Coordinates of C-alpha atoms in Angstrom, one line a residue:
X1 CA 2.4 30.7 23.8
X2 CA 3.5 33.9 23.0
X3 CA 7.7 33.0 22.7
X4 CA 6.7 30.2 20.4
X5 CA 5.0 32.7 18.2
X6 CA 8.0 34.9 18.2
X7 CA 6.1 37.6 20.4
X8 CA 4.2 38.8 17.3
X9 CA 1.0 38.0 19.2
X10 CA 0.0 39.2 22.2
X11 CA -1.9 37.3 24.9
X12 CA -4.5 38.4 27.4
X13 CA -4.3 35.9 30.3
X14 CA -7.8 37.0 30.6
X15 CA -9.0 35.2 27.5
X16 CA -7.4 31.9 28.7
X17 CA -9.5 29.1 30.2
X18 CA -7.6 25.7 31.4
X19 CA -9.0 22.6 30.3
X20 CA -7.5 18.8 30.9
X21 CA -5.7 18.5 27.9
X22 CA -6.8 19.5 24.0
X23 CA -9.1 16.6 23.8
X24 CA -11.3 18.3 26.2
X25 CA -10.7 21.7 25.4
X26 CA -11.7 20.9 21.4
X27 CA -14.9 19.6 22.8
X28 CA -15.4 22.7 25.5
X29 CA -15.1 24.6 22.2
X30 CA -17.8 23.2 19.8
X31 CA -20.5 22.8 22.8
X32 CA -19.4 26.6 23.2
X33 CA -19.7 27.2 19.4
X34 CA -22.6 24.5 17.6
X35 CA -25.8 22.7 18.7
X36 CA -26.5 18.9 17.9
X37 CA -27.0 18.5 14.3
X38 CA -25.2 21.5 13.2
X39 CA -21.6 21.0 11.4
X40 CA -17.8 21.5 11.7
X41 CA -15.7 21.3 8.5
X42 CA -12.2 19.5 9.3
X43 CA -9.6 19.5 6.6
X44 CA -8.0 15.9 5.6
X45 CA -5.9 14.0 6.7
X46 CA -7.0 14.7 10.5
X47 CA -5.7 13.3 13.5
X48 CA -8.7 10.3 14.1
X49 CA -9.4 10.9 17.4
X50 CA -11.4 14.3 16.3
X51 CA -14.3 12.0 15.3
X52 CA -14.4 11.1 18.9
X53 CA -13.9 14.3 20.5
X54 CA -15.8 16.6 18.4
X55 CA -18.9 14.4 17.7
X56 CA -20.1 11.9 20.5
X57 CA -21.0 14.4 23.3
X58 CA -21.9 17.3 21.3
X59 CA -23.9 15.7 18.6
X60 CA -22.4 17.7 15.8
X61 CA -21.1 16.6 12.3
X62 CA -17.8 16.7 10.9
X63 CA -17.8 17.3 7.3
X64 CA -14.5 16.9 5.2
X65 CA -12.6 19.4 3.0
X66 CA -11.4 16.8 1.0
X67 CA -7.2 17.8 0.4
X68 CA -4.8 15.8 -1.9
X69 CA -1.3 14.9 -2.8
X70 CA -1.4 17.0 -6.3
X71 CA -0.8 19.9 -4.0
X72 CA 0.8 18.4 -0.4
X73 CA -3.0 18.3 0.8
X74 CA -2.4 22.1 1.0
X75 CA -6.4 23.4 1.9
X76 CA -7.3 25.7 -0.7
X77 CA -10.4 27.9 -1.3
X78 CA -11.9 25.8 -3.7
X79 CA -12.0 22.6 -1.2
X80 CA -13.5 24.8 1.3
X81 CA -16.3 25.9 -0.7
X82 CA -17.1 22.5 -2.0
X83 CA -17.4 21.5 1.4
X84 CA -19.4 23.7 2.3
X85 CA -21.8 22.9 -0.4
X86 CA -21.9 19.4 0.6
X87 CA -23.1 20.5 4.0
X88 CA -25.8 22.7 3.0
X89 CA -27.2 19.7 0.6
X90 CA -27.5 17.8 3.8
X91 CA -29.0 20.4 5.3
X92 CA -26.2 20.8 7.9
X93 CA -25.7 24.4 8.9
X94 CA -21.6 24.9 9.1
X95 CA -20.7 27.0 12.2
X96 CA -17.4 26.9 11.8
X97 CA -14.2 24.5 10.5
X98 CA -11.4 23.8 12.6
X99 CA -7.4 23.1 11.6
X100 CA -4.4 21.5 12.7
X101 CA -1.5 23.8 12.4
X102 CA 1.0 22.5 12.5
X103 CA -1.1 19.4 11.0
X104 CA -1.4 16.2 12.4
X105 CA -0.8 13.9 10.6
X106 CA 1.1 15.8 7.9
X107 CA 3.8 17.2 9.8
X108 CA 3.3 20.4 7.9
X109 CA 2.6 24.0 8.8
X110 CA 0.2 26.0 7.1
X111 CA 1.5 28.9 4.7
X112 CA 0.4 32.4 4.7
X113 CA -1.8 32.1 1.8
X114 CA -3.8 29.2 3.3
X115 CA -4.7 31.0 6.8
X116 CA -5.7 34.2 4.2
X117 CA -8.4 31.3 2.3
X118 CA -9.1 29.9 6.1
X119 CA -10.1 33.9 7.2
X120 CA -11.3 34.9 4.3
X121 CA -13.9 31.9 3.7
X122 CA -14.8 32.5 7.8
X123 CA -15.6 36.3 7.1
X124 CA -17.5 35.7 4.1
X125 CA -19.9 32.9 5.6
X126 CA -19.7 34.1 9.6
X127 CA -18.3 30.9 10.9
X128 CA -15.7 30.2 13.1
X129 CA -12.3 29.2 13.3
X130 CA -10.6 27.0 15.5
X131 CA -7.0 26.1 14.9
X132 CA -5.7 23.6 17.3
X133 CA -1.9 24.3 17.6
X134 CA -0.4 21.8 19.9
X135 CA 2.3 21.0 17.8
X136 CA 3.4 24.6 17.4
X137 CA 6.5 24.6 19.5
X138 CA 7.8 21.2 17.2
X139 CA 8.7 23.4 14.2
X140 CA 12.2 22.2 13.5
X141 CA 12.6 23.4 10.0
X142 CA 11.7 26.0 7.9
X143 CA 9.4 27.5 6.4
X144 CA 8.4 29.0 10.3
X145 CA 5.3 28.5 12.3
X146 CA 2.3 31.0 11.8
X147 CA -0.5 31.4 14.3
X148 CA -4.1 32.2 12.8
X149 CA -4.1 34.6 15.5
X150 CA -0.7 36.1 13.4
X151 CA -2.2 36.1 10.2
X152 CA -5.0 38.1 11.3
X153 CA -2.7 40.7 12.8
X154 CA -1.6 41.2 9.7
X155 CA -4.8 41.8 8.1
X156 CA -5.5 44.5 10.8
X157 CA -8.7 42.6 11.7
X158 CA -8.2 43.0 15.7
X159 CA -11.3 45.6 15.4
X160 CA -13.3 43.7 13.2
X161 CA -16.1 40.9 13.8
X162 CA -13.9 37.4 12.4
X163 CA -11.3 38.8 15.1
X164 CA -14.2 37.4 18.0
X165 CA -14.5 34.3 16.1
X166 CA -10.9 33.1 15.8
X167 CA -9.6 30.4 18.6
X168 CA -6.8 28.9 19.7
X169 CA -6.3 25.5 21.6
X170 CA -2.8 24.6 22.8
X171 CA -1.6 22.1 25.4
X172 CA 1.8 21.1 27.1
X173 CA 1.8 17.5 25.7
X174 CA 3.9 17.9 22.7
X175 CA 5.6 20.8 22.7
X176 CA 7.1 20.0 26.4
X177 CA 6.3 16.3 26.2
X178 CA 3.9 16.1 29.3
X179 CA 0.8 14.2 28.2
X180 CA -0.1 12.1 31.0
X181 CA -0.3 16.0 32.8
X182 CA -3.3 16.7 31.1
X183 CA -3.1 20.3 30.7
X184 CA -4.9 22.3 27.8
X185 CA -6.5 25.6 27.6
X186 CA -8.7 27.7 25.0
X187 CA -7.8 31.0 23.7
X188 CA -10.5 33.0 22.5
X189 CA -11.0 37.2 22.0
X190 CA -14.8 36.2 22.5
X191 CA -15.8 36.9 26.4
X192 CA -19.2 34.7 25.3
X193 CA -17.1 32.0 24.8
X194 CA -14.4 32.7 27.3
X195 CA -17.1 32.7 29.8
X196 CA -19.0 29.5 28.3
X197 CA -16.1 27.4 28.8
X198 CA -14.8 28.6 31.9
X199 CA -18.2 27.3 33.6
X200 CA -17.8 24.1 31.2
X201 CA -14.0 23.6 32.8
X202 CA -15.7 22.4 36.0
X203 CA -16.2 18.9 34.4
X204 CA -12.3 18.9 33.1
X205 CA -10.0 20.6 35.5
X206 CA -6.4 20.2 35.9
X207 CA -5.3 19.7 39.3
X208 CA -4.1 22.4 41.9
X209 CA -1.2 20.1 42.0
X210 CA -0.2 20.0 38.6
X211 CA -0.7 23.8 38.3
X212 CA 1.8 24.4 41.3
X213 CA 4.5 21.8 39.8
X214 CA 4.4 22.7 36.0
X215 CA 4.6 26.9 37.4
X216 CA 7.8 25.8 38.8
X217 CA 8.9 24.2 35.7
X218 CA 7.8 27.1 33.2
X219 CA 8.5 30.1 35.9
X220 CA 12.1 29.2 34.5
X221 CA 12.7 30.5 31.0
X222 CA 16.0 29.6 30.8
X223 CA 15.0 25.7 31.2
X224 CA 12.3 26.0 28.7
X225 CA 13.6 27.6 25.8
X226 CA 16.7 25.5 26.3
X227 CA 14.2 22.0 26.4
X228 CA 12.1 23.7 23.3
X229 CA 15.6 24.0 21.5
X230 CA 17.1 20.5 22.1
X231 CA 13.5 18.9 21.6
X232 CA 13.6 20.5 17.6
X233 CA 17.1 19.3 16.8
X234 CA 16.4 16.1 18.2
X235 CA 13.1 15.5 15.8
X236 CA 14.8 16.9 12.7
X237 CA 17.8 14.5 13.1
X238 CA 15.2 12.0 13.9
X239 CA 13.1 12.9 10.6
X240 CA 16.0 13.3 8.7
X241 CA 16.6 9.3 9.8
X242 CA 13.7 8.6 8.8
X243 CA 13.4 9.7 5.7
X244 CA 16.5 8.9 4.3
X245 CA 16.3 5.4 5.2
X246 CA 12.9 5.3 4.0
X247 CA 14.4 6.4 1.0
X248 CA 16.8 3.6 0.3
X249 CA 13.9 1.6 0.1
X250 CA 12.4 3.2 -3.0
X251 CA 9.6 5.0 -0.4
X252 CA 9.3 8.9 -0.5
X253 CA 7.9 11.1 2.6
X254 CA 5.4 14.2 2.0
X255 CA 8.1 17.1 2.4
X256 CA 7.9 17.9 6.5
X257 CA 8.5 20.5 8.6
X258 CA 7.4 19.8 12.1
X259 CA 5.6 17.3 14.3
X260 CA 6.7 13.7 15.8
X261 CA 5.9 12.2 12.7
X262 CA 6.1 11.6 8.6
X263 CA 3.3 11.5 6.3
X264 CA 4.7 8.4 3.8
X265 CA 3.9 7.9 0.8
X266 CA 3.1 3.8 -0.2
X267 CA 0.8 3.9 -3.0
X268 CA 3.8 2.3 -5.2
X269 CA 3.5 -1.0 -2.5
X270 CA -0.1 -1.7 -3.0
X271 CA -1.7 -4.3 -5.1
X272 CA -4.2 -1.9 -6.6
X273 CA -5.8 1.7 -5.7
X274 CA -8.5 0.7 -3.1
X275 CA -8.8 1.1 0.5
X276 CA -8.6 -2.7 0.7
X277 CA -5.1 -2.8 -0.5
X278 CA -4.2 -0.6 2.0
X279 CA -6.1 -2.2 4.7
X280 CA -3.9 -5.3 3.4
X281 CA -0.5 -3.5 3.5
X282 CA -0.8 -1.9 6.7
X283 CA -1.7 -6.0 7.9
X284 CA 1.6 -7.3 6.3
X285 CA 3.4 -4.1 7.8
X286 CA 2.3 -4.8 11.4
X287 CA 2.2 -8.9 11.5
X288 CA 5.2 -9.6 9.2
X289 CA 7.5 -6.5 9.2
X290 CA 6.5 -6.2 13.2
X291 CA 6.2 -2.4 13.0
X292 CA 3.1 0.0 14.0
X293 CA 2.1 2.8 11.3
X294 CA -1.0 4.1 10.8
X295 CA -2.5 3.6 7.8
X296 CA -4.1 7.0 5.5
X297 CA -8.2 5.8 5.7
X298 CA -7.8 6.3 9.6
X299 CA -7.0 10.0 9.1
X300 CA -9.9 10.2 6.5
X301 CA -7.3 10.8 3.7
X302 CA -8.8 10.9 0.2
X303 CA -6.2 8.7 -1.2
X304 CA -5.3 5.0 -0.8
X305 CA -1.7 4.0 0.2
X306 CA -0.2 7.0 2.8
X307 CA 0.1 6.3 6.3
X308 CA 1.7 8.1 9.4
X309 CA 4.9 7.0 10.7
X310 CA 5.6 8.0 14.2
X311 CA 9.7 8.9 14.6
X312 CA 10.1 9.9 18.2
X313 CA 9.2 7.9 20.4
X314 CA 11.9 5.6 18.8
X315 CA 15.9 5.4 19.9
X316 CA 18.1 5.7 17.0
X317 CA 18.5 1.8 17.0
X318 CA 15.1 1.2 17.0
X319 CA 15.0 3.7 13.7
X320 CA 17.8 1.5 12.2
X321 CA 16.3 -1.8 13.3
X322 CA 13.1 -0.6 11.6
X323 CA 14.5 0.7 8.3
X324 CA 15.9 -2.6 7.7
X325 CA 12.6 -4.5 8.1
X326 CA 11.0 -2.0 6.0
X327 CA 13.9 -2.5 3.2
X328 CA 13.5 -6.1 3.5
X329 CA 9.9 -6.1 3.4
X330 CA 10.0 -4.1 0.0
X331 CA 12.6 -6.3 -1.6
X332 CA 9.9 -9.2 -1.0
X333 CA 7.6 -7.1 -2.3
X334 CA 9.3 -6.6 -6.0
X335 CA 10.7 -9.9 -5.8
X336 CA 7.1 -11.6 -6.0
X337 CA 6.0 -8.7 -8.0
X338 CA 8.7 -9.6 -10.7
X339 CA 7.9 -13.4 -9.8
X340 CA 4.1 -12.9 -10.8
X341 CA 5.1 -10.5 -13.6
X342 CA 7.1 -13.4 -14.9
X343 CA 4.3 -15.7 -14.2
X344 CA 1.5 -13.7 -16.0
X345 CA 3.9 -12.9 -18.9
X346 CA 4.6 -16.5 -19.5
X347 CA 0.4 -17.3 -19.2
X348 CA -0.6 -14.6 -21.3
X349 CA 2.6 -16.1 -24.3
X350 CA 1.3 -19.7 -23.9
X351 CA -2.5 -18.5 -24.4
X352 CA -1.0 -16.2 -27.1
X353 CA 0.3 -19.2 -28.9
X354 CA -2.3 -21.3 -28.3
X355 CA -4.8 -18.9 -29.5
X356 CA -2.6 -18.3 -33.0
X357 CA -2.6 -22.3 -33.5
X358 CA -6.7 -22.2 -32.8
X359 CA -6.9 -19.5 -35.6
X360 CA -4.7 -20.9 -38.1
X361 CA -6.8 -24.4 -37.7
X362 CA -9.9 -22.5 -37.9
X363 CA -9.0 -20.8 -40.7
X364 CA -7.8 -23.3 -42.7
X365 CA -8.9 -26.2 -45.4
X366 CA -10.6 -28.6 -43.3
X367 CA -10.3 -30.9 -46.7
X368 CA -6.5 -30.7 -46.9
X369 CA -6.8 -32.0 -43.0
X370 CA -8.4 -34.7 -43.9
X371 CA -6.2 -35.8 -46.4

């Protein structure tokens, strides 16, 4: 944790508490942090599976802080403090709002002036902050990957209250590819909560056995920083693929800098602004184009028409083979756009004309037809 953060934060291993994987250690957290009934603000798009593990076995509510695409669904303090609003006219009581950095599914990291409005909004209502950083070792291109953790630091707020309410969640999955090892942990400065969830790991332990293979594996430095290395210039070519092919086909990406994935934009592709239309696209996408993308209303996204395309878990022929369906699939797309263009032009001429020939009957001499 601390290499990927460039040894700018230091780590206690006493503050670290292993959990099976982030899913559980997200929802060691908010028993930890919120009772039933209380609220966690979660900036959109979020990765969809929060709505699972944050809210069935807890009981709490997730509110949005609604982002957008006028600013790369960059959160700002204005978004926060709307959300927060919304809460207390539900008469939720917000104890704390958790990110994604880097962000799932935007592919983006967060910049120094959003983890300021993130620390800065925690400090001035005392709530929490959990930033789940499982992607943080994916960063393949700049701007660079800062840790909430970091940004504090530089605020000199280790002495200070917010410093006990800032935590971390990070997992091997990702960064090291080992999902199916299910190995998370928490990172807290709070011994309450350290404590808490240590007695709460008993119902989500990874195995001795996994512990004693994956020491092995990390004991060697050499290995992983050579893995970590090779793993980032594989998903920038990867991206790059991706984006440029996406490209060709008159389809633009939300500017990315890490994660196994592209936030794309579609909104041009669909039959009109409305979550139906997208619902429709992402049907013709997976039955006639043959290719699984998720669509934007799955992450909770504000707007109609984005959706998350997964790039690494494809060979580079795959990503070819796709690119092409996609380009043919939006060449069909324009040419029955232009079709029904064509069709509605030449309807709305011929009632045109017959409209004028109406009028100039009405409004002539009925005598002189007549005669």
């Amino acid at each position: 944790m601390a290499k990927i953060r460039g040894n700018k934060v230091k780590f206690d291993p006493n503050n670290l508490v292993l959990a099976a994987g982030a899913t559980s250690a997200n929802e060691t957290l908010i028993f930890c942090l919120a009772d039933p009934g209380e609220a966690i603000l979660l900036p959109t798009p979020y990765y969809p599976g929060f709505d699972r593990d944050l809210k069935w076995r807890t009981g709490v509510e997730i509110v949005p802080v609604h982002c957008w695409s006028s600013n790369g669904f960059r959160i700002t303090m204005f978004a926060l403090e709307e959300a927060y609003e919304r809460a207390q006219k539900l008469n939720l009581k917000v104890k704390g709002v958790l990110i994604t950095n880097p962000s799932n599914p935007l592919g983006t990291t967060m910049t120094k002036e959003e983890l300021d409005h993130l620390i800065t909004f925690a400090m001035a209502k005392n709530i929490h902050v959990i930033s789940d950083e499982v992607f943080s070792g994916t960063v393949f291109d700049s701007p660079g990957f800062i840790s909430i953790l970091e940004a504090a630091m530089d605020r000199n707020l280790e002495n200070t209250d917010v410093w006990s309410r800032i935590h971390i969640v990070y997992s091997l999955s990702k960064d090291l590819g080992l999902p199916g090892f299910r190995v998370g942990m928490i990172y807290s400065n709070n011994k309450t909560v350290v404590g808490a969830s240590t007695k709460m790991s008993s119902f989500g332990l990874v195995s001795s056995q996994t512990q004693y293979l994956l020491t092995n594996v990390l004991a060697s430095k050499r290995f992983t920083s050579k893995y970590m290395k090779e793993n980032q210039k594989r998903l920038k070519k990867r991206k790059e693929m991706l984006v440029s092919g996406l490209k060709k086909s008159g389809i633009e990406c939300l500017k990315s800098n890490a994660g196994l994935f592209c936030w794309v934009d579609m909104r041009h592709l669909l039959s009109s602004n409305t979550l139906e239309a997208e619902t429709k696209l992402w049907n013709q996408m997976v039955c006639d184009v043959g290719l699984s993308i998720s669509p934007g209303s799955s992450f909770h996204c504000s707007e109609p028409g984005w959706f998350r395309v997964c790039f690494a878990n494809m060979s580079r022929g795959t990503l070819q083979v796709a690119m092409r369906r996609i380009k043919d699939f939006v060449e069909r797309l324009n040419f029955m756009g232009i079709k029904m263009n064509y069709q509605q032009n030449t309807s709305s001429l011929s009632r045109k004309l017959l409209s004028n020939w109406v009028r100039k009957l009405s409004s002539s001499d009925p005598d002189e037809h007549e005669r």
